[in-house]
PDB file of C-alpha atoms in Angstrom:
ATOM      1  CA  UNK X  43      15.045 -13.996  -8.373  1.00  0.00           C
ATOM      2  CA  UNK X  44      15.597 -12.318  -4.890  1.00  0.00           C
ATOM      3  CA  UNK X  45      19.196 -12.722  -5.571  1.00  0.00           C
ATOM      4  CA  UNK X  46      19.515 -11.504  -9.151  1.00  0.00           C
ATOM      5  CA  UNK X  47      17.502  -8.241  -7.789  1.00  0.00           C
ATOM      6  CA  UNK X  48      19.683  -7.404  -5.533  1.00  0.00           C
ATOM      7  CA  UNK X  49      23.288  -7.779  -7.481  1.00  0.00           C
ATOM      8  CA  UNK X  50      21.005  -5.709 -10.268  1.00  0.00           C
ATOM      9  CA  UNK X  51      20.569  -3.056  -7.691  1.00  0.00           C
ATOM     10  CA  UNK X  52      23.589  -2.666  -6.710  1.00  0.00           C
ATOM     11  CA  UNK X  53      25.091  -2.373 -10.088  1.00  0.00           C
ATOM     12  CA  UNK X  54      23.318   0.101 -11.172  1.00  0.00           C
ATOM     13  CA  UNK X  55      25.308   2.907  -9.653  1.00  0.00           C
ATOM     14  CA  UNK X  56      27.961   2.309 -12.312  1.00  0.00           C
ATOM     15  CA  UNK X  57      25.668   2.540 -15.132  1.00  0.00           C
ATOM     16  CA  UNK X  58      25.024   5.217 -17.395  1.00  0.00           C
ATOM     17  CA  UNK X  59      22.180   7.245 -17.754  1.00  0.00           C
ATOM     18  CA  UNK X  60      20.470   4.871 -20.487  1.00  0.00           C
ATOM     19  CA  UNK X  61      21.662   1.461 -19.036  1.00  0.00           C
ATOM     20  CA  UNK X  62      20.072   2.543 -15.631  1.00  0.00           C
ATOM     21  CA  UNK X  63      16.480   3.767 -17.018  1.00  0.00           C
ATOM     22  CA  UNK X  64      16.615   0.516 -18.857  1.00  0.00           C
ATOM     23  CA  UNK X  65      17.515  -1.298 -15.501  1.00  0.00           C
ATOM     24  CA  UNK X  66      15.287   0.402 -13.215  1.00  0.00           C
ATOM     25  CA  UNK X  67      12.314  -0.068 -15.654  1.00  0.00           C
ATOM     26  CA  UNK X  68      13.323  -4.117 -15.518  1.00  0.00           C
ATOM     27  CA  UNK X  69      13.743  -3.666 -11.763  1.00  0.00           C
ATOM     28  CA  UNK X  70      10.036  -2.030 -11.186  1.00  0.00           C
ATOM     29  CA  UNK X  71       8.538  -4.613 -13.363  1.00  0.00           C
ATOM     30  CA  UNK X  72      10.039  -7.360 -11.384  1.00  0.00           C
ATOM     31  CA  UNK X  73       8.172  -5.419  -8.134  1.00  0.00           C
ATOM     32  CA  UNK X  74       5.214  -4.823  -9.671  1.00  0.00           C
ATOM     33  CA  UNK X  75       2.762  -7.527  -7.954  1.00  0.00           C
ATOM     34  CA  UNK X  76       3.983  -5.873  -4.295  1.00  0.00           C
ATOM     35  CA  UNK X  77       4.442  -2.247  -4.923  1.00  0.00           C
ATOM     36  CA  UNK X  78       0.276  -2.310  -6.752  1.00  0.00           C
ATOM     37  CA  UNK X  79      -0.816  -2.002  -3.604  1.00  0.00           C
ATOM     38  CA  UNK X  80      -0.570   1.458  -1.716  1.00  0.00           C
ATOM     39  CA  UNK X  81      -0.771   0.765   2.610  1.00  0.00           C
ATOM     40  CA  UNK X  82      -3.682   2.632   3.528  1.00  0.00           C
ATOM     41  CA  UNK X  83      -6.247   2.593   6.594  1.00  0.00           C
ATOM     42  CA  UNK X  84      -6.361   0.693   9.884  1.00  0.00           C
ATOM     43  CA  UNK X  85      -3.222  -1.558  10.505  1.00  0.00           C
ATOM     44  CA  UNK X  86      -2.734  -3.696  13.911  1.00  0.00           C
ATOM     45  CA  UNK X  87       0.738  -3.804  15.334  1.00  0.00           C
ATOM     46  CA  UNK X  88       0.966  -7.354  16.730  1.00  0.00           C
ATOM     47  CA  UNK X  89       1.719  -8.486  19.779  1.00  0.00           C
ATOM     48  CA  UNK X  90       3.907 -11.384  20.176  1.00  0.00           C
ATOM     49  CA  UNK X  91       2.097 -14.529  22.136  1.00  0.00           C
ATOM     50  CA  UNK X  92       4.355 -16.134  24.381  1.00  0.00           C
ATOM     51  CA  UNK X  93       4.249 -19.200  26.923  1.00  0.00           C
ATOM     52  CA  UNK X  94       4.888 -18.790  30.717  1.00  0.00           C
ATOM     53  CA  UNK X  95       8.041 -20.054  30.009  1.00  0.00           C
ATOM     54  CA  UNK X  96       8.927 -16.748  28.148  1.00  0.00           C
ATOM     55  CA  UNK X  97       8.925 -18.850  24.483  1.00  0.00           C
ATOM     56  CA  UNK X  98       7.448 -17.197  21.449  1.00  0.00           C
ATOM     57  CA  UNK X  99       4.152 -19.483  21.188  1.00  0.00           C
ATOM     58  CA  UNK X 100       3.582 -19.583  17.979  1.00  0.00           C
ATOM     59  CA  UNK X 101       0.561 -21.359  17.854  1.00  0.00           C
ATOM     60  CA  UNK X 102      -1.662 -18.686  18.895  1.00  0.00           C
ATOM     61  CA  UNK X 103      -0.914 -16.516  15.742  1.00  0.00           C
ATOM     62  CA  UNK X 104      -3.662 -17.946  13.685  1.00  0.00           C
ATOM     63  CA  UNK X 105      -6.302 -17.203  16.171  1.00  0.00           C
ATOM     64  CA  UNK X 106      -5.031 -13.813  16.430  1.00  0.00           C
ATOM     65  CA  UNK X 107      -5.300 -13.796  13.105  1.00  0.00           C
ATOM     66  CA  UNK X 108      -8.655 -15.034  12.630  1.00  0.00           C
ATOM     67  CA  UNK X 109      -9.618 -12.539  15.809  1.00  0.00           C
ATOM     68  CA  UNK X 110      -8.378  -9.463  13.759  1.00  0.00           C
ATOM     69  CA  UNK X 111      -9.993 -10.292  10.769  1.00  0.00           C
ATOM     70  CA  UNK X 112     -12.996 -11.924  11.661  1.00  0.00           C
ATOM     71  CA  UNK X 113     -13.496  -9.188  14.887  1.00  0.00           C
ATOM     72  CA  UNK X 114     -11.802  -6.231  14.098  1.00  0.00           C
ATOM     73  CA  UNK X 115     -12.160  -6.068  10.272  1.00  0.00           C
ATOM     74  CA  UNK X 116      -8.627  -5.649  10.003  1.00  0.00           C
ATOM     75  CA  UNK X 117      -7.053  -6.352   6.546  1.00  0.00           C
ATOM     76  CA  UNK X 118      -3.296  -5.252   7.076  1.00  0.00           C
ATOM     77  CA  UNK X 119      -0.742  -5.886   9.848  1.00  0.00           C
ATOM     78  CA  UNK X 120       2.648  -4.934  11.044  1.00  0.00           C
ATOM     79  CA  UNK X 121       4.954  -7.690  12.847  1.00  0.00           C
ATOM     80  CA  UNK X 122       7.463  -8.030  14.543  1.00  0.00           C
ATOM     81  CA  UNK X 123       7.566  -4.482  15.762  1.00  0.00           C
ATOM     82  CA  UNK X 124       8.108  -2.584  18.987  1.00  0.00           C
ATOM     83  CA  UNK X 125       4.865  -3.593  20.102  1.00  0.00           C
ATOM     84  CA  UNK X 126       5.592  -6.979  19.235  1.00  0.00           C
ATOM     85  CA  UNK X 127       8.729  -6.767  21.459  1.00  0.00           C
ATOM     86  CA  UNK X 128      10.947  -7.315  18.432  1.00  0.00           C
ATOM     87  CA  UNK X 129      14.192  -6.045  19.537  1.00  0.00           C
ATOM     88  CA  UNK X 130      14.079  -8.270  22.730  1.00  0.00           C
ATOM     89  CA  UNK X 131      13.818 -11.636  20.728  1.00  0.00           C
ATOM     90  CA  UNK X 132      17.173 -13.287  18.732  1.00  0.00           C
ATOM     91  CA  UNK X 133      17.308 -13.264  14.690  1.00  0.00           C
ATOM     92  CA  UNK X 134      16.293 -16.794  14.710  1.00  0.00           C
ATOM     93  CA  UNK X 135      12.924 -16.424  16.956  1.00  0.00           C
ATOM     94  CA  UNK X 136      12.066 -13.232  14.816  1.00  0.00           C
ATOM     95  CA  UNK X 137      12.251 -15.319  11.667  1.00  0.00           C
ATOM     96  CA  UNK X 138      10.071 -18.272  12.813  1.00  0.00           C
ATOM     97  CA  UNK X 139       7.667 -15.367  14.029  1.00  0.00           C
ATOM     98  CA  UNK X 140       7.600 -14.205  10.391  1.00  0.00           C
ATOM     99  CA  UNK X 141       7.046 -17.360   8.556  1.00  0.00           C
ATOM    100  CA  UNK X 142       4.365 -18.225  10.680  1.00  0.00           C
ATOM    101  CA  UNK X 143       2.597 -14.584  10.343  1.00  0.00           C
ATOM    102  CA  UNK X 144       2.923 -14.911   6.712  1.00  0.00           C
ATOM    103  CA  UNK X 145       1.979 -18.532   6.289  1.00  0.00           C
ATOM    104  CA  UNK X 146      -0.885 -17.738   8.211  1.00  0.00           C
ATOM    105  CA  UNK X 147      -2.102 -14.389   6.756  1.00  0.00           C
ATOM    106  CA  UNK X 148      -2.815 -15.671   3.392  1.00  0.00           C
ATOM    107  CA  UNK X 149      -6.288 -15.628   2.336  1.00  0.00           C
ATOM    108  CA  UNK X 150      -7.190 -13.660   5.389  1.00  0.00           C
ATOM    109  CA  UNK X 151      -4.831 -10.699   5.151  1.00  0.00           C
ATOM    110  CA  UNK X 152      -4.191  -8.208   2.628  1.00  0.00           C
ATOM    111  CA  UNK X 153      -0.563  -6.972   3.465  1.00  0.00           C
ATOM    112  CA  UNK X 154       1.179  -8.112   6.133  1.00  0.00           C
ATOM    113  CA  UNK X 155       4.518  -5.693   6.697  1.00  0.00           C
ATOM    114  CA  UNK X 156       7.436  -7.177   9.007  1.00  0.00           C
ATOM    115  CA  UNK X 157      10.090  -4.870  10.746  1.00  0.00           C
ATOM    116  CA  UNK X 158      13.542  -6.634  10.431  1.00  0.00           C
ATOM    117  CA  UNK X 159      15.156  -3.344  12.419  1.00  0.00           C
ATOM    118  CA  UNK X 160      18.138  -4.332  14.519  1.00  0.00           C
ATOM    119  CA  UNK X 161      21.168  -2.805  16.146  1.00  0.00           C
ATOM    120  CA  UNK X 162      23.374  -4.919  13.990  1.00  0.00           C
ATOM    121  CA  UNK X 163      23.187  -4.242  10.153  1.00  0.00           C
ATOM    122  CA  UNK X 164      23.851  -7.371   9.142  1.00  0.00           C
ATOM    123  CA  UNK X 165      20.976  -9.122  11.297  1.00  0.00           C
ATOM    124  CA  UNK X 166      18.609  -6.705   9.846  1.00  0.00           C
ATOM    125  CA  UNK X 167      19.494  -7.312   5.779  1.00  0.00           C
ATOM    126  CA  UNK X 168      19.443 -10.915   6.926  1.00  0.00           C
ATOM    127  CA  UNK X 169      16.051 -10.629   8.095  1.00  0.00           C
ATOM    128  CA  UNK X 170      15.252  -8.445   5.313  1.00  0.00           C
ATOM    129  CA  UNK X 171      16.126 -11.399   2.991  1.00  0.00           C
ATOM    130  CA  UNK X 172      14.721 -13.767   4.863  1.00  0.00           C
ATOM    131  CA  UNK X 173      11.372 -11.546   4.504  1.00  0.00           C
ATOM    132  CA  UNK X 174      11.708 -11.750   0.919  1.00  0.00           C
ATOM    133  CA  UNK X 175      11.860 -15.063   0.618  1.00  0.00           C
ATOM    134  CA  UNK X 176       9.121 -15.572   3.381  1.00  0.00           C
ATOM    135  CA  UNK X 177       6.621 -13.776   1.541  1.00  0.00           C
ATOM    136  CA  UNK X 178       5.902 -10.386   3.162  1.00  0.00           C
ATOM    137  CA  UNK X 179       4.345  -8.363   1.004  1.00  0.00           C
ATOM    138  CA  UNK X 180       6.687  -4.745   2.491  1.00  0.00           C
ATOM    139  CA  UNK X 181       9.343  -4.373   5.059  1.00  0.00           C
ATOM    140  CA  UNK X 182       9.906  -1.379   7.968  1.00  0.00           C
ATOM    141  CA  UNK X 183      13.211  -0.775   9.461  1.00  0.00           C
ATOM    142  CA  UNK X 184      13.902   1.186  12.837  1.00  0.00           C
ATOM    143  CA  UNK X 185      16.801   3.550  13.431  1.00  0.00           C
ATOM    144  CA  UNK X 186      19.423   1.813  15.075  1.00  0.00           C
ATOM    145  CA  UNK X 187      19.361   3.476  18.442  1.00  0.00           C
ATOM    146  CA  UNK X 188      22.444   2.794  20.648  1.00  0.00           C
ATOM    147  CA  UNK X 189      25.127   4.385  18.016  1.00  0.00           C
ATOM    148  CA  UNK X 190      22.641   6.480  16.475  1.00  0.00           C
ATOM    149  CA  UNK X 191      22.783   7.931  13.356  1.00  0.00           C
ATOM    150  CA  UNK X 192      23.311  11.744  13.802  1.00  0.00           C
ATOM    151  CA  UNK X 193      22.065  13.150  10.101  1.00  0.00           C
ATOM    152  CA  UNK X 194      19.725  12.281   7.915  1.00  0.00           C
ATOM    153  CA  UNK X 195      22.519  10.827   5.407  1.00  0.00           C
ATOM    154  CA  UNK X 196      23.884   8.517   7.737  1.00  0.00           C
ATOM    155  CA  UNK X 197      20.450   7.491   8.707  1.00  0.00           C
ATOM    156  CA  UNK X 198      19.260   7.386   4.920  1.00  0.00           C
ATOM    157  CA  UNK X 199      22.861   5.644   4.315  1.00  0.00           C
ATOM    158  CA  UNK X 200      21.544   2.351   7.120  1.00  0.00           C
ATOM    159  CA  UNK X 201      18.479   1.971   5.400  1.00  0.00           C
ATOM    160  CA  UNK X 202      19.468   1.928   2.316  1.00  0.00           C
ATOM    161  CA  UNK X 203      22.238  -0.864   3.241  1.00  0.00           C
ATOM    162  CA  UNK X 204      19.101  -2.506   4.713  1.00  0.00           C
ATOM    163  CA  UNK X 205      16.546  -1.640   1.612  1.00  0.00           C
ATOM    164  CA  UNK X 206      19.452  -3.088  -1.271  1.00  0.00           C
ATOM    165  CA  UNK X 207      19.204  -6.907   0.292  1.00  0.00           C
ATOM    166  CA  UNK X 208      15.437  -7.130  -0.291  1.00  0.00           C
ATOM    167  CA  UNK X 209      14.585  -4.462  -3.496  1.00  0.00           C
ATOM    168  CA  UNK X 210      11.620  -6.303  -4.765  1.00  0.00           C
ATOM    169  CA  UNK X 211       9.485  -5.281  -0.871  1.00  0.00           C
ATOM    170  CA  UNK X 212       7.818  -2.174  -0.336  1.00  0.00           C
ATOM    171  CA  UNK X 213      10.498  -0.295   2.141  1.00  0.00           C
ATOM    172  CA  UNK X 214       8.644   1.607   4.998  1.00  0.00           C
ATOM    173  CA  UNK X 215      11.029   3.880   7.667  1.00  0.00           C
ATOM    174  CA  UNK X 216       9.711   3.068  11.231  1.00  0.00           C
ATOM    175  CA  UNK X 217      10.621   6.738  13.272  1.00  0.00           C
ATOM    176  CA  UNK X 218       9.912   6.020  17.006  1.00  0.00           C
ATOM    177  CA  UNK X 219      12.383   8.665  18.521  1.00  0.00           C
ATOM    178  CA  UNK X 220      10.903   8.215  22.088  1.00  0.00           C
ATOM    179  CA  UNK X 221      12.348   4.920  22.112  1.00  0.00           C
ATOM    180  CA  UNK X 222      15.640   5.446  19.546  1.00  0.00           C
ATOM    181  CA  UNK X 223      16.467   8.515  20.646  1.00  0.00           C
ATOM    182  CA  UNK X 224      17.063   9.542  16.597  1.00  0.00           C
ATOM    183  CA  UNK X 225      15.472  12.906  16.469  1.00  0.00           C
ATOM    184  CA  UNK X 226      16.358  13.346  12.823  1.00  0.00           C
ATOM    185  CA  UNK X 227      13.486  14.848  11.370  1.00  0.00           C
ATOM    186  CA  UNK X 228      12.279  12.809   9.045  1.00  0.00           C
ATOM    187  CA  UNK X 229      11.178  15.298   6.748  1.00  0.00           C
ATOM    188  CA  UNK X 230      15.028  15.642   6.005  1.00  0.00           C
ATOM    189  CA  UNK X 231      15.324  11.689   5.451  1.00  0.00           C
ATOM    190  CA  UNK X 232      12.946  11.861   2.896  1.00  0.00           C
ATOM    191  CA  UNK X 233      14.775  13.935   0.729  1.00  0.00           C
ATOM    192  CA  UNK X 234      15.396  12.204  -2.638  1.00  0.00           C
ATOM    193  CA  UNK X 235      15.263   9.323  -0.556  1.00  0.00           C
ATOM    194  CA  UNK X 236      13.569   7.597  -3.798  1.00  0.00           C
ATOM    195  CA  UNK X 237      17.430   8.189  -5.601  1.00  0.00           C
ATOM    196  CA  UNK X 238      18.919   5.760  -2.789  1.00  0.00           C
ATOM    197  CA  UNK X 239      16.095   3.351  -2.278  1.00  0.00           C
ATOM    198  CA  UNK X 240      13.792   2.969  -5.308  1.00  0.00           C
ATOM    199  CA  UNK X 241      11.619   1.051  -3.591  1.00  0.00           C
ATOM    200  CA  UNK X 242      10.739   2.909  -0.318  1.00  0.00           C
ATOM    201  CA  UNK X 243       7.511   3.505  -0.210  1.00  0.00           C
ATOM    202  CA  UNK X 244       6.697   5.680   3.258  1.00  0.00           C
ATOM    203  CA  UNK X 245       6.675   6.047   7.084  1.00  0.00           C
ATOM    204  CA  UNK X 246       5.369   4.850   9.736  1.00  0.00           C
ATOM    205  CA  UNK X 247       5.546   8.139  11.535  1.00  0.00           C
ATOM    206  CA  UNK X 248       5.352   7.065  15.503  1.00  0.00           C
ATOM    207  CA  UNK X 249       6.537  10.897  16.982  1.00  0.00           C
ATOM    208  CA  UNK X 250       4.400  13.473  18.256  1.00  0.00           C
ATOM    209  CA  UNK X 251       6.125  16.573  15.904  1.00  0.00           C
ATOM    210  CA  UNK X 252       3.016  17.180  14.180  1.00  0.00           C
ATOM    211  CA  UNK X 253       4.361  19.760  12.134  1.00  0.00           C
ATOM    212  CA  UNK X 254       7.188  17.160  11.051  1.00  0.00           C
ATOM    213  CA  UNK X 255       4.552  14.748  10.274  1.00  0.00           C
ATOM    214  CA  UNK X 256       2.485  17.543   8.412  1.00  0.00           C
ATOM    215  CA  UNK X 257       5.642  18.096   6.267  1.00  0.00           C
ATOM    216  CA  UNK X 258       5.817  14.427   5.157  1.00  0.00           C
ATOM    217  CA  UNK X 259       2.367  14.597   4.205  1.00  0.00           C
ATOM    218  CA  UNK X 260       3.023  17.763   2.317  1.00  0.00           C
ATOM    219  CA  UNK X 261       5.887  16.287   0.930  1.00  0.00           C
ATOM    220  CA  UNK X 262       4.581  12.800   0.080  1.00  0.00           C
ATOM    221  CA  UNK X 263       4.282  11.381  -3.413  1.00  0.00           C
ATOM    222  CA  UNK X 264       1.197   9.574  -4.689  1.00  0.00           C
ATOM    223  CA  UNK X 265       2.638   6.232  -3.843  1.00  0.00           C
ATOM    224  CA  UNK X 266       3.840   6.631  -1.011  1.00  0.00           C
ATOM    225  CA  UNK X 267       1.995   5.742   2.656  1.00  0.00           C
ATOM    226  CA  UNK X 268       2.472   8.198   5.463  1.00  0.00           C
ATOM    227  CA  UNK X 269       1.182   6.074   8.780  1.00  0.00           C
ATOM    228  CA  UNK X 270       0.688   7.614  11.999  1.00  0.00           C
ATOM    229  CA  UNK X 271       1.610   5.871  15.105  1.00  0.00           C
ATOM    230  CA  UNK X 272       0.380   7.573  18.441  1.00  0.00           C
ATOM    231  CA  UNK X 273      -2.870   6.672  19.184  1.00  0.00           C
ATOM    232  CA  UNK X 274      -3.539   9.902  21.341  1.00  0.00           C
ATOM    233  CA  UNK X 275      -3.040  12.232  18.445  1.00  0.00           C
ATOM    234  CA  UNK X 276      -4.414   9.813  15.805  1.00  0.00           C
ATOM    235  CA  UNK X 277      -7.207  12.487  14.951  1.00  0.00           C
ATOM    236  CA  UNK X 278      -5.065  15.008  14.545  1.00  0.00           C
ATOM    237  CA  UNK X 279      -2.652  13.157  12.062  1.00  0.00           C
ATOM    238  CA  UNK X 280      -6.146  12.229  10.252  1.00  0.00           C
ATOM    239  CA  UNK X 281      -7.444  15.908  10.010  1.00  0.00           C
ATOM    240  CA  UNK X 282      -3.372  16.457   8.787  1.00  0.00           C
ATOM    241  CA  UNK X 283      -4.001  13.956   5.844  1.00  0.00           C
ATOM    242  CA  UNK X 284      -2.913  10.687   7.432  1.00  0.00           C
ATOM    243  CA  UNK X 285      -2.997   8.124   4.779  1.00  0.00           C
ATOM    244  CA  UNK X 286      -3.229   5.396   7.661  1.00  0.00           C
ATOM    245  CA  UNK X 287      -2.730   4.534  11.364  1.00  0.00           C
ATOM    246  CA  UNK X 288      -0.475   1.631  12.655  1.00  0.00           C
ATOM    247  CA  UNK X 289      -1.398   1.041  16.771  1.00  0.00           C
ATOM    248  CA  UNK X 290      -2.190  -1.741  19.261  1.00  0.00           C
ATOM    249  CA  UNK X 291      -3.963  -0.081  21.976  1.00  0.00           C
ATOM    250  CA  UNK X 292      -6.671   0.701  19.333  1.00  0.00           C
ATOM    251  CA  UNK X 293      -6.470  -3.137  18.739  1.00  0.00           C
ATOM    252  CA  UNK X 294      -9.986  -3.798  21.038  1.00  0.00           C
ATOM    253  CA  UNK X 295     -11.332  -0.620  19.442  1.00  0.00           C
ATOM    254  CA  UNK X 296     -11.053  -1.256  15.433  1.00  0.00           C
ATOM    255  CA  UNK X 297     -14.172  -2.857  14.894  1.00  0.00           C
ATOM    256  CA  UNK X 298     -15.403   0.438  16.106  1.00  0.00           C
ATOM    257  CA  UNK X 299     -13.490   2.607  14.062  1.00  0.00           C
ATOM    258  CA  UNK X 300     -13.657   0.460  10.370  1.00  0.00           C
ATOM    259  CA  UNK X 301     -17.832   0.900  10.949  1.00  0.00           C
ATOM    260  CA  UNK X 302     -16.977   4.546  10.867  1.00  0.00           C
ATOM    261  CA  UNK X 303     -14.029   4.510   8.320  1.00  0.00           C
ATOM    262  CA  UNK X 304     -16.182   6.448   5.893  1.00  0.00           C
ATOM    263  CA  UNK X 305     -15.848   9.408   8.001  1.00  0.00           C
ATOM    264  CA  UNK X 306     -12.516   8.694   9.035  1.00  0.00           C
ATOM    265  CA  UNK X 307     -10.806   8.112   5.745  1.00  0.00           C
ATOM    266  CA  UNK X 308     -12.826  10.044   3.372  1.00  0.00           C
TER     267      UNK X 308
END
């Protein structure tokens, strides 16, 4: 099914106007159980557990799991990310890392969203695939960061090559500029980004240009989750119409802030 998606995606820039409504409408139906779900609210960014030997140990992740749910009241999480030391790990460790966060999320977590952002293009739609496949329930993808993309078009332009492998996942954009260096605002990326990638879905917004971010709000559609990601200016993003916060140094402090969500969210 993965595969049919994806060869229908990419053929529908040669369509006509009628062939692609009818296309896109078979194409959103096929996404439907993933893309019912809007990301909203508290989500941990994992850490990675690894042995003294510097080997991803991926026996503790059900424990964490347990701990986050059980402890935190934590429902959603992201993997695989910068604070899961992602872009220090090979293709093949970041794979077993997501089969073993998805196998052991179900039941016990309600999304779980893996980054497959690499330098390379091709590692990330393989990862994206291999997310597909694995059962994620959305997909994030960084800004490559050591020939960085300069506009937003060439930046819309990589994750949309990454988005077109994988079209049945929710397709989040992961801005981090203090660590890529992109400085593309994003409120220029999301320009009509919904004409490139059909199924992006939002930002996790990890900068601290709060009048960018207050743009994206401003400019977000209904279905779309705007994130924040820097914990020190987390109220402020709220009070700017956050729709969520993804963070790990709030990891010991969730518990806390679900028993207040009411006030938080609402």
């Amino acid at each position: 099914m993965t595969y049919m998606l994806t060869n229908a995606s990419k053929q529908l820039q040669f369509l006509n106007a009628a062939d692609k409504e009818q296309s896109c409408s078979f194409l959103m139906s096929a996404m439907a159980p993933a893309f019912a779900r809007k990301l909203t609210g508290l989500v941990a960014a994992t850490f990675t557990p690894f042995t003294t030997q510097g080997e991803i140990n991926i026996t503790e992740i059900g424990r964490y799991i347990d701990y986050l749910a059980e402890k935190q009241g934590i429902s959603s999480i992201f993997v695989n990310g910068t604070t899961g030391e992602s872009m220090s790990l090979n293709v093949a460790e970041r794979k077993i890392l997501a089969e073993e966060w998805c196998e052991k999320a179900k039941g016990k977590m309600d999304q779980v969203i893996v980054h497959v952002g690499c330098m390379c293009l091709k590692d990330s739609q393989e990862l994206a695939r291999h997310a597909a496949q694995t059962g994620a329930d959305g997909i994030a993808v960084i800004a490559p960061s050591f020939f960085k993309p300069n506009s937003a078009e060439a930046l819309r332009t990589f994750l949309h090559e990454v988005s077109s492998v994988a079209p049945t996942l929710p397709f989040y954009y992961y801005h981090i500029p203090a660590v890529t260096g992109v400085n593309v605002p994003v409120t220029s990326v999301l320009e009509n980004i919904e004409e490139l990638i059909p199924s992006f879905r939002g930002v996790k917004f990890t900068g601290i240009d709060l009048m960018d971010f207050g743009q994206c709000v401003s400019y977000s559609q209904p279905h779309w989750s705007v994130l924040y990601g820097v914990d020190e200016q987390l109220l402020a993003a709220l009070a700017m119409g956050a729709h969520g916060a993804v963070g790990s140094s709030r990891c010991k402090s969730f518990s806390v802030m679900q028993r207040n969500k009411a006030l938080i969210w609402e």
